[in-house]
Amino acid sequence: MDALAMAVGSALVAAMATDAWQQARDGLAALWQRIHPEQAEQMDSELETLRTQILQARQDQDPSTEQALEGMWRLQLQALLQREPLAAGELRRLLDEQLAPALDPGQRERAYSVLQNTTVFGGTSIVAGRDVYREPPTPKA
């Protein structure tokens, strides 16, 4: 799954349970209006339903429902990126400018922890957890 879809899905679900839910909803609804105006009203309704479900899951202390909703939105955003690859820039702006600022530091770190970029020019790159090696590490004797 695309890391951006995962990050935005996590941030969206987390923001829906905060005082900034309106800003989060408006940001995604505006994106949908630009990309798929014929689905904008349905998306707005789905976002309202998401908020209700998230608040209920938190009230019921039901993290599995919250995780399931996050996964559902991650898949929906992944499908959007597959149909509209140019939406990636707008989703990234939505994450950076509207969703992430609404989150507490722990939630923000969780959302951004799935985003990782590596650029290698010539040679080999090995990524293992948090470590990035330009050349393979020398084996220890």
Short mmCIF file of N, CA and C in Angstrom, two decimals:
data_model
loop_
_atom_site.label_atom_id
_atom_site.label_comp_id
_atom_site.label_asym_id
_atom_site.label_seq_id
_atom_site.Cartn_x
_atom_site.Cartn_y
_atom_site.Cartn_z
N MET A 1 0.85 -1.18 0.00
CA MET A 1 0.00 0.00 0.00
C MET A 1 0.89 1.24 0.00
N ASP A 2 0.46 2.23 -0.69
CA ASP A 2 1.19 3.49 -0.78
C ASP A 2 1.32 4.12 0.60
N ALA A 3 2.53 4.53 0.96
CA ALA A 3 2.79 5.11 2.27
C ALA A 3 1.99 6.38 2.50
N LEU A 4 1.78 7.16 1.44
CA LEU A 4 1.01 8.39 1.59
C LEU A 4 -0.44 8.07 1.96
N ALA A 5 -1.04 7.07 1.31
CA ALA A 5 -2.42 6.68 1.65
C ALA A 5 -2.50 6.21 3.09
N MET A 6 -1.48 5.49 3.54
CA MET A 6 -1.46 5.02 4.93
C MET A 6 -1.37 6.20 5.90
N ALA A 7 -0.49 7.13 5.60
CA ALA A 7 -0.30 8.28 6.49
C ALA A 7 -1.55 9.15 6.55
N VAL A 8 -2.13 9.45 5.40
CA VAL A 8 -3.33 10.29 5.36
C VAL A 8 -4.50 9.57 6.04
N GLY A 9 -4.64 8.27 5.79
CA GLY A 9 -5.72 7.51 6.43
C GLY A 9 -5.60 7.54 7.95
N SER A 10 -4.39 7.34 8.45
CA SER A 10 -4.16 7.39 9.90
C SER A 10 -4.46 8.76 10.47
N ALA A 11 -3.95 9.79 9.79
CA ALA A 11 -4.14 11.16 10.28
C ALA A 11 -5.61 11.57 10.21
N LEU A 12 -6.30 11.15 9.16
CA LEU A 12 -7.71 11.49 9.01
C LEU A 12 -8.53 10.91 10.15
N VAL A 13 -8.34 9.64 10.43
CA VAL A 13 -9.10 8.98 11.48
C VAL A 13 -8.76 9.61 12.84
N ALA A 14 -7.49 9.89 13.08
CA ALA A 14 -7.10 10.51 14.34
C ALA A 14 -7.70 11.91 14.47
N ALA A 15 -7.69 12.68 13.39
CA ALA A 15 -8.21 14.05 13.44
C ALA A 15 -9.72 14.08 13.62
N MET A 16 -10.41 13.05 13.14
CA MET A 16 -11.86 13.03 13.25
C MET A 16 -12.34 12.99 14.69
N ALA A 17 -11.48 12.58 15.59
CA ALA A 17 -11.87 12.51 17.00
C ALA A 17 -11.35 13.70 17.80
N THR A 18 -10.94 14.75 17.11
CA THR A 18 -10.42 15.94 17.78
C THR A 18 -11.33 17.13 17.51
N ASP A 19 -10.99 18.25 18.12
CA ASP A 19 -11.74 19.48 17.88
C ASP A 19 -11.54 19.99 16.45
N ALA A 20 -10.53 19.48 15.77
CA ALA A 20 -10.22 19.94 14.42
C ALA A 20 -10.87 19.06 13.34
N TRP A 21 -11.85 18.27 13.73
CA TRP A 21 -12.45 17.36 12.75
C TRP A 21 -13.05 18.11 11.56
N GLN A 22 -13.63 19.26 11.80
CA GLN A 22 -14.26 20.03 10.72
C GLN A 22 -13.22 20.42 9.67
N GLN A 23 -12.07 20.85 10.13
CA GLN A 23 -10.99 21.22 9.23
C GLN A 23 -10.52 20.00 8.43
N ALA A 24 -10.38 18.87 9.09
CA ALA A 24 -9.95 17.64 8.41
C ALA A 24 -10.99 17.22 7.36
N ARG A 25 -12.24 17.24 7.75
CA ARG A 25 -13.32 16.87 6.83
C ARG A 25 -13.37 17.81 5.65
N ASP A 26 -13.30 19.11 5.92
CA ASP A 26 -13.37 20.10 4.85
C ASP A 26 -12.21 19.95 3.86
N GLY A 27 -11.03 19.65 4.39
CA GLY A 27 -9.87 19.48 3.51
C GLY A 27 -10.03 18.32 2.55
N LEU A 28 -10.47 17.17 3.07
CA LEU A 28 -10.65 16.01 2.21
C LEU A 28 -11.85 16.20 1.28
N ALA A 29 -12.90 16.80 1.78
CA ALA A 29 -14.08 17.05 0.93
C ALA A 29 -13.73 17.99 -0.22
N ALA A 30 -12.90 19.00 0.04
CA ALA A 30 -12.49 19.92 -1.02
C ALA A 30 -11.64 19.20 -2.06
N LEU A 31 -10.77 18.33 -1.60
CA LEU A 31 -9.96 17.54 -2.54
C LEU A 31 -10.86 16.68 -3.41
N TRP A 32 -11.82 16.03 -2.79
CA TRP A 32 -12.74 15.18 -3.56
C TRP A 32 -13.56 16.01 -4.54
N GLN A 33 -13.94 17.20 -4.14
CA GLN A 33 -14.72 18.08 -5.02
C GLN A 33 -13.92 18.41 -6.28
N ARG A 34 -12.62 18.60 -6.13
CA ARG A 34 -11.78 18.92 -7.30
C ARG A 34 -11.55 17.71 -8.18
N ILE A 35 -11.39 16.55 -7.57
CA ILE A 35 -11.01 15.36 -8.33
C ILE A 35 -12.23 14.61 -8.86
N HIS A 36 -13.23 14.42 -8.02
CA HIS A 36 -14.44 13.69 -8.39
C HIS A 36 -15.67 14.46 -7.92
N PRO A 37 -15.99 15.57 -8.59
CA PRO A 37 -17.12 16.39 -8.13
C PRO A 37 -18.44 15.63 -8.05
N GLU A 38 -18.59 14.61 -8.89
CA GLU A 38 -19.84 13.84 -8.88
C GLU A 38 -19.98 13.00 -7.61
N GLN A 39 -18.88 12.79 -6.88
CA GLN A 39 -18.91 11.99 -5.66
C GLN A 39 -18.75 12.83 -4.40
N ALA A 40 -18.64 14.13 -4.54
CA ALA A 40 -18.31 15.01 -3.41
C ALA A 40 -19.37 14.95 -2.30
N GLU A 41 -20.63 14.96 -2.68
CA GLU A 41 -21.69 14.93 -1.67
C GLU A 41 -21.69 13.61 -0.91
N GLN A 42 -21.48 12.52 -1.62
CA GLN A 42 -21.41 11.20 -0.98
C GLN A 42 -20.21 11.14 -0.04
N MET A 43 -19.06 11.69 -0.48
CA MET A 43 -17.86 11.69 0.35
C MET A 43 -18.09 12.49 1.62
N ASP A 44 -18.74 13.62 1.51
CA ASP A 44 -19.02 14.45 2.68
C ASP A 44 -19.86 13.66 3.69
N SER A 45 -20.84 12.94 3.20
CA SER A 45 -21.69 12.12 4.06
C SER A 45 -20.88 11.00 4.71
N GLU A 46 -19.99 10.38 3.95
CA GLU A 46 -19.15 9.30 4.49
C GLU A 46 -18.22 9.82 5.58
N LEU A 47 -17.72 11.03 5.40
CA LEU A 47 -16.84 11.61 6.42
C LEU A 47 -17.61 11.91 7.71
N GLU A 48 -18.85 12.36 7.59
CA GLU A 48 -19.68 12.57 8.78
C GLU A 48 -19.93 11.24 9.50
N THR A 49 -20.20 10.20 8.72
CA THR A 49 -20.41 8.87 9.29
C THR A 49 -19.14 8.38 9.97
N LEU A 50 -17.99 8.62 9.34
CA LEU A 50 -16.71 8.23 9.93
C LEU A 50 -16.54 8.86 11.30
N ARG A 51 -16.82 10.12 11.40
CA ARG A 51 -16.64 10.81 12.69
C ARG A 51 -17.53 10.19 13.76
N THR A 52 -18.77 9.93 13.40
CA THR A 52 -19.70 9.30 14.35
C THR A 52 -19.17 7.94 14.79
N GLN A 53 -18.67 7.16 13.85
CA GLN A 53 -18.16 5.83 14.17
C GLN A 53 -16.90 5.90 15.03
N ILE A 54 -16.02 6.85 14.73
CA ILE A 54 -14.79 7.00 15.50
C ILE A 54 -15.12 7.42 16.94
N LEU A 55 -16.01 8.38 17.08
CA LEU A 55 -16.38 8.83 18.42
C LEU A 55 -17.02 7.69 19.23
N GLN A 56 -17.84 6.89 18.57
CA GLN A 56 -18.48 5.76 19.25
C GLN A 56 -17.44 4.72 19.65
N ALA A 57 -16.50 4.44 18.75
CA ALA A 57 -15.44 3.47 19.06
C ALA A 57 -14.60 3.94 20.25
N ARG A 58 -14.30 5.23 20.29
CA ARG A 58 -13.52 5.76 21.42
C ARG A 58 -14.32 5.70 22.71
N GLN A 59 -15.61 6.02 22.63
CA GLN A 59 -16.46 5.96 23.82
C GLN A 59 -16.55 4.53 24.34
N ASP A 60 -16.64 3.57 23.41
CA ASP A 60 -16.75 2.15 23.77
C ASP A 60 -15.39 1.53 24.09
N GLN A 61 -14.33 2.32 23.99
CA GLN A 61 -12.97 1.82 24.16
C GLN A 61 -12.75 0.60 23.28
N ASP A 62 -13.00 0.79 21.98
CA ASP A 62 -12.96 -0.27 20.99
C ASP A 62 -11.90 0.04 19.93
N PRO A 63 -10.62 -0.22 20.24
CA PRO A 63 -9.57 0.11 19.28
C PRO A 63 -9.63 -0.71 18.00
N SER A 64 -10.21 -1.91 18.05
CA SER A 64 -10.28 -2.73 16.83
C SER A 64 -11.20 -2.09 15.80
N THR A 65 -12.29 -1.49 16.22
CA THR A 65 -13.17 -0.79 15.28
C THR A 65 -12.47 0.42 14.71
N GLU A 66 -11.76 1.15 15.55
CA GLU A 66 -11.02 2.32 15.08
C GLU A 66 -9.95 1.90 14.05
N GLN A 67 -9.25 0.81 14.32
CA GLN A 67 -8.25 0.31 13.38
C GLN A 67 -8.89 -0.13 12.07
N ALA A 68 -10.06 -0.76 12.16
CA ALA A 68 -10.76 -1.21 10.95
C ALA A 68 -11.18 0.00 10.10
N LEU A 69 -11.68 1.05 10.75
CA LEU A 69 -12.07 2.25 10.02
C LEU A 69 -10.85 2.91 9.38
N GLU A 70 -9.75 2.94 10.09
CA GLU A 70 -8.53 3.49 9.53
C GLU A 70 -8.10 2.69 8.30
N GLY A 71 -8.16 1.37 8.40
CA GLY A 71 -7.81 0.52 7.26
C GLY A 71 -8.72 0.74 6.07
N MET A 72 -10.01 0.91 6.35
CA MET A 72 -10.97 1.16 5.27
C MET A 72 -10.62 2.46 4.53
N TRP A 73 -10.30 3.51 5.29
CA TRP A 73 -9.97 4.79 4.65
C TRP A 73 -8.62 4.75 3.96
N ARG A 74 -7.70 3.98 4.49
CA ARG A 74 -6.43 3.80 3.80
C ARG A 74 -6.66 3.17 2.43
N LEU A 75 -7.51 2.14 2.39
CA LEU A 75 -7.81 1.48 1.11
C LEU A 75 -8.52 2.44 0.15
N GLN A 76 -9.42 3.23 0.67
CA GLN A 76 -10.14 4.18 -0.18
C GLN A 76 -9.17 5.22 -0.76
N LEU A 77 -8.25 5.69 0.05
CA LEU A 77 -7.27 6.67 -0.43
C LEU A 77 -6.28 6.02 -1.40
N GLN A 78 -5.94 4.75 -1.15
CA GLN A 78 -5.07 4.03 -2.07
C GLN A 78 -5.75 3.89 -3.44
N ALA A 79 -7.03 3.57 -3.45
CA ALA A 79 -7.77 3.47 -4.71
C ALA A 79 -7.80 4.82 -5.43
N LEU A 80 -7.97 5.88 -4.67
CA LEU A 80 -7.94 7.22 -5.27
C LEU A 80 -6.59 7.48 -5.94
N LEU A 81 -5.51 7.14 -5.26
CA LEU A 81 -4.17 7.36 -5.84
C LEU A 81 -3.91 6.49 -7.06
N GLN A 82 -4.48 5.32 -7.09
CA GLN A 82 -4.32 4.46 -8.26
C GLN A 82 -5.07 5.02 -9.47
N ARG A 83 -6.26 5.58 -9.21
CA ARG A 83 -7.05 6.17 -10.30
C ARG A 83 -6.51 7.53 -10.70
N GLU A 84 -6.03 8.29 -9.72
CA GLU A 84 -5.61 9.68 -9.93
C GLU A 84 -4.23 9.90 -9.31
N PRO A 85 -3.17 9.43 -9.94
CA PRO A 85 -1.82 9.58 -9.36
C PRO A 85 -1.44 11.03 -9.06
N LEU A 86 -1.98 11.96 -9.81
CA LEU A 86 -1.64 13.37 -9.57
C LEU A 86 -2.24 13.91 -8.28
N ALA A 87 -3.14 13.14 -7.67
CA ALA A 87 -3.73 13.56 -6.40
C ALA A 87 -2.73 13.43 -5.25
N ALA A 88 -1.61 12.77 -5.47
CA ALA A 88 -0.63 12.56 -4.40
C ALA A 88 -0.15 13.89 -3.82
N GLY A 89 0.13 14.85 -4.67
CA GLY A 89 0.59 16.16 -4.18
C GLY A 89 -0.46 16.83 -3.31
N GLU A 90 -1.71 16.74 -3.72
CA GLU A 90 -2.79 17.36 -2.94
C GLU A 90 -3.00 16.63 -1.62
N LEU A 91 -2.89 15.29 -1.65
CA LEU A 91 -3.03 14.54 -0.41
C LEU A 91 -1.89 14.88 0.56
N ARG A 92 -0.70 15.03 0.02
CA ARG A 92 0.45 15.38 0.87
C ARG A 92 0.24 16.76 1.50
N ARG A 93 -0.26 17.71 0.71
CA ARG A 93 -0.55 19.05 1.26
C ARG A 93 -1.64 18.97 2.33
N LEU A 94 -2.66 18.17 2.07
CA LEU A 94 -3.73 17.97 3.05
C LEU A 94 -3.15 17.43 4.36
N LEU A 95 -2.28 16.45 4.25
CA LEU A 95 -1.64 15.88 5.44
C LEU A 95 -0.81 16.93 6.17
N ASP A 96 0.04 17.62 5.43
CA ASP A 96 0.98 18.58 6.04
C ASP A 96 0.30 19.83 6.58
N GLU A 97 -0.70 20.34 5.87
CA GLU A 97 -1.26 21.65 6.20
C GLU A 97 -2.55 21.59 7.02
N GLN A 98 -3.30 20.49 6.94
CA GLN A 98 -4.58 20.45 7.64
C GLN A 98 -4.69 19.32 8.65
N LEU A 99 -4.29 18.12 8.27
CA LEU A 99 -4.47 17.00 9.18
C LEU A 99 -3.43 16.97 10.29
N ALA A 100 -2.15 16.97 9.93
CA ALA A 100 -1.10 16.85 10.93
C ALA A 100 -1.15 17.95 11.99
N PRO A 101 -1.38 19.21 11.62
CA PRO A 101 -1.44 20.24 12.67
C PRO A 101 -2.57 20.02 13.68
N ALA A 102 -3.58 19.25 13.31
CA ALA A 102 -4.70 19.00 14.22
C ALA A 102 -4.41 17.89 15.22
N LEU A 103 -3.32 17.18 15.02
CA LEU A 103 -3.02 16.02 15.85
C LEU A 103 -2.07 16.36 16.99
N ASP A 104 -2.14 15.56 18.05
CA ASP A 104 -1.15 15.73 19.11
C ASP A 104 0.17 15.12 18.60
N PRO A 105 1.29 15.44 19.25
CA PRO A 105 2.59 14.99 18.73
C PRO A 105 2.69 13.48 18.52
N GLY A 106 2.13 12.68 19.39
CA GLY A 106 2.19 11.22 19.22
C GLY A 106 1.44 10.74 17.99
N GLN A 107 0.25 11.30 17.78
CA GLN A 107 -0.54 10.92 16.60
C GLN A 107 0.16 11.39 15.32
N ARG A 108 0.73 12.58 15.37
CA ARG A 108 1.44 13.12 14.21
C ARG A 108 2.63 12.24 13.86
N GLU A 109 3.38 11.83 14.89
CA GLU A 109 4.53 10.96 14.66
C GLU A 109 4.09 9.63 14.06
N ARG A 110 2.98 9.10 14.55
CA ARG A 110 2.47 7.83 14.02
C ARG A 110 2.09 7.96 12.55
N ALA A 111 1.44 9.05 12.19
CA ALA A 111 1.03 9.24 10.80
C ALA A 111 2.25 9.38 9.90
N TYR A 112 3.23 10.15 10.32
CA TYR A 112 4.40 10.39 9.49
C TYR A 112 5.40 9.23 9.50
N SER A 113 5.29 8.33 10.46
CA SER A 113 6.26 7.25 10.56
C SER A 113 6.21 6.30 9.37
N VAL A 114 5.11 6.29 8.63
CA VAL A 114 5.01 5.40 7.48
C VAL A 114 5.58 6.02 6.21
N LEU A 115 5.88 7.33 6.25
CA LEU A 115 6.45 7.99 5.08
C LEU A 115 7.96 7.91 5.14
N GLN A 116 8.57 7.43 4.08
CA GLN A 116 10.02 7.32 4.03
C GLN A 116 10.46 7.50 2.60
N ASN A 117 11.48 8.27 2.38
CA ASN A 117 12.02 8.47 1.05
C ASN A 117 13.50 8.10 1.05
N THR A 118 13.92 7.40 0.02
CA THR A 118 15.32 7.07 -0.15
C THR A 118 15.67 7.34 -1.60
N THR A 119 16.73 8.09 -1.82
CA THR A 119 17.22 8.34 -3.17
C THR A 119 18.66 7.87 -3.24
N VAL A 120 18.94 7.02 -4.20
CA VAL A 120 20.29 6.49 -4.36
C VAL A 120 20.71 6.76 -5.80
N PHE A 121 21.88 7.33 -5.96
CA PHE A 121 22.43 7.57 -7.29
C PHE A 121 23.66 6.68 -7.43
N GLY A 122 23.51 5.61 -8.16
CA GLY A 122 24.61 4.67 -8.33
C GLY A 122 24.84 3.89 -7.05
N GLY A 123 25.18 2.67 -7.15
CA GLY A 123 25.45 1.87 -5.96
C GLY A 123 24.21 1.17 -5.47
N THR A 124 24.29 0.70 -4.27
CA THR A 124 23.25 -0.11 -3.67
C THR A 124 22.70 0.58 -2.44
N SER A 125 21.44 0.43 -2.20
CA SER A 125 20.85 0.96 -0.97
C SER A 125 20.11 -0.17 -0.28
N ILE A 126 20.36 -0.31 0.99
CA ILE A 126 19.64 -1.29 1.80
C ILE A 126 18.99 -0.53 2.94
N VAL A 127 17.68 -0.71 3.08
CA VAL A 127 16.95 -0.06 4.16
C VAL A 127 16.50 -1.14 5.12
N ALA A 128 16.89 -0.99 6.38
CA ALA A 128 16.52 -1.96 7.40
C ALA A 128 16.03 -1.20 8.62
N GLY A 129 14.73 -1.21 8.82
CA GLY A 129 14.18 -0.46 9.94
C GLY A 129 14.46 1.01 9.79
N ARG A 130 15.18 1.59 10.72
CA ARG A 130 15.48 3.01 10.66
C ARG A 130 16.81 3.30 9.98
N ASP A 131 17.60 2.26 9.68
CA ASP A 131 18.95 2.43 9.15
C ASP A 131 18.94 2.37 7.63
N VAL A 132 19.67 3.28 7.01
CA VAL A 132 19.81 3.30 5.56
C VAL A 132 21.29 3.19 5.24
N TYR A 133 21.65 2.22 4.43
CA TYR A 133 23.04 2.02 4.03
C TYR A 133 23.18 2.27 2.55
N ARG A 134 24.15 3.08 2.17
CA ARG A 134 24.40 3.30 0.76
C ARG A 134 25.03 2.06 0.14
N GLU A 135 25.92 1.43 0.84
CA GLU A 135 26.52 0.17 0.44
C GLU A 135 26.20 -0.85 1.53
N PRO A 136 26.15 -2.12 1.19
CA PRO A 136 25.85 -3.10 2.24
C PRO A 136 26.86 -3.00 3.37
N PRO A 137 26.41 -3.16 4.63
CA PRO A 137 27.34 -3.10 5.75
C PRO A 137 28.32 -4.27 5.68
N THR A 138 29.51 -4.05 6.18
CA THR A 138 30.53 -5.09 6.19
C THR A 138 30.14 -6.11 7.25
N PRO A 139 30.13 -7.41 6.85
CA PRO A 139 29.76 -8.43 7.83
C PRO A 139 30.76 -8.46 8.98
N LYS A 140 30.25 -8.70 10.16
CA LYS A 140 31.11 -8.82 11.34
C LYS A 140 31.67 -10.23 11.42
N ALA A 141 32.94 -10.31 11.78
CA ALA A 141 33.61 -11.62 11.83
C ALA A 141 33.28 -12.34 13.10
#
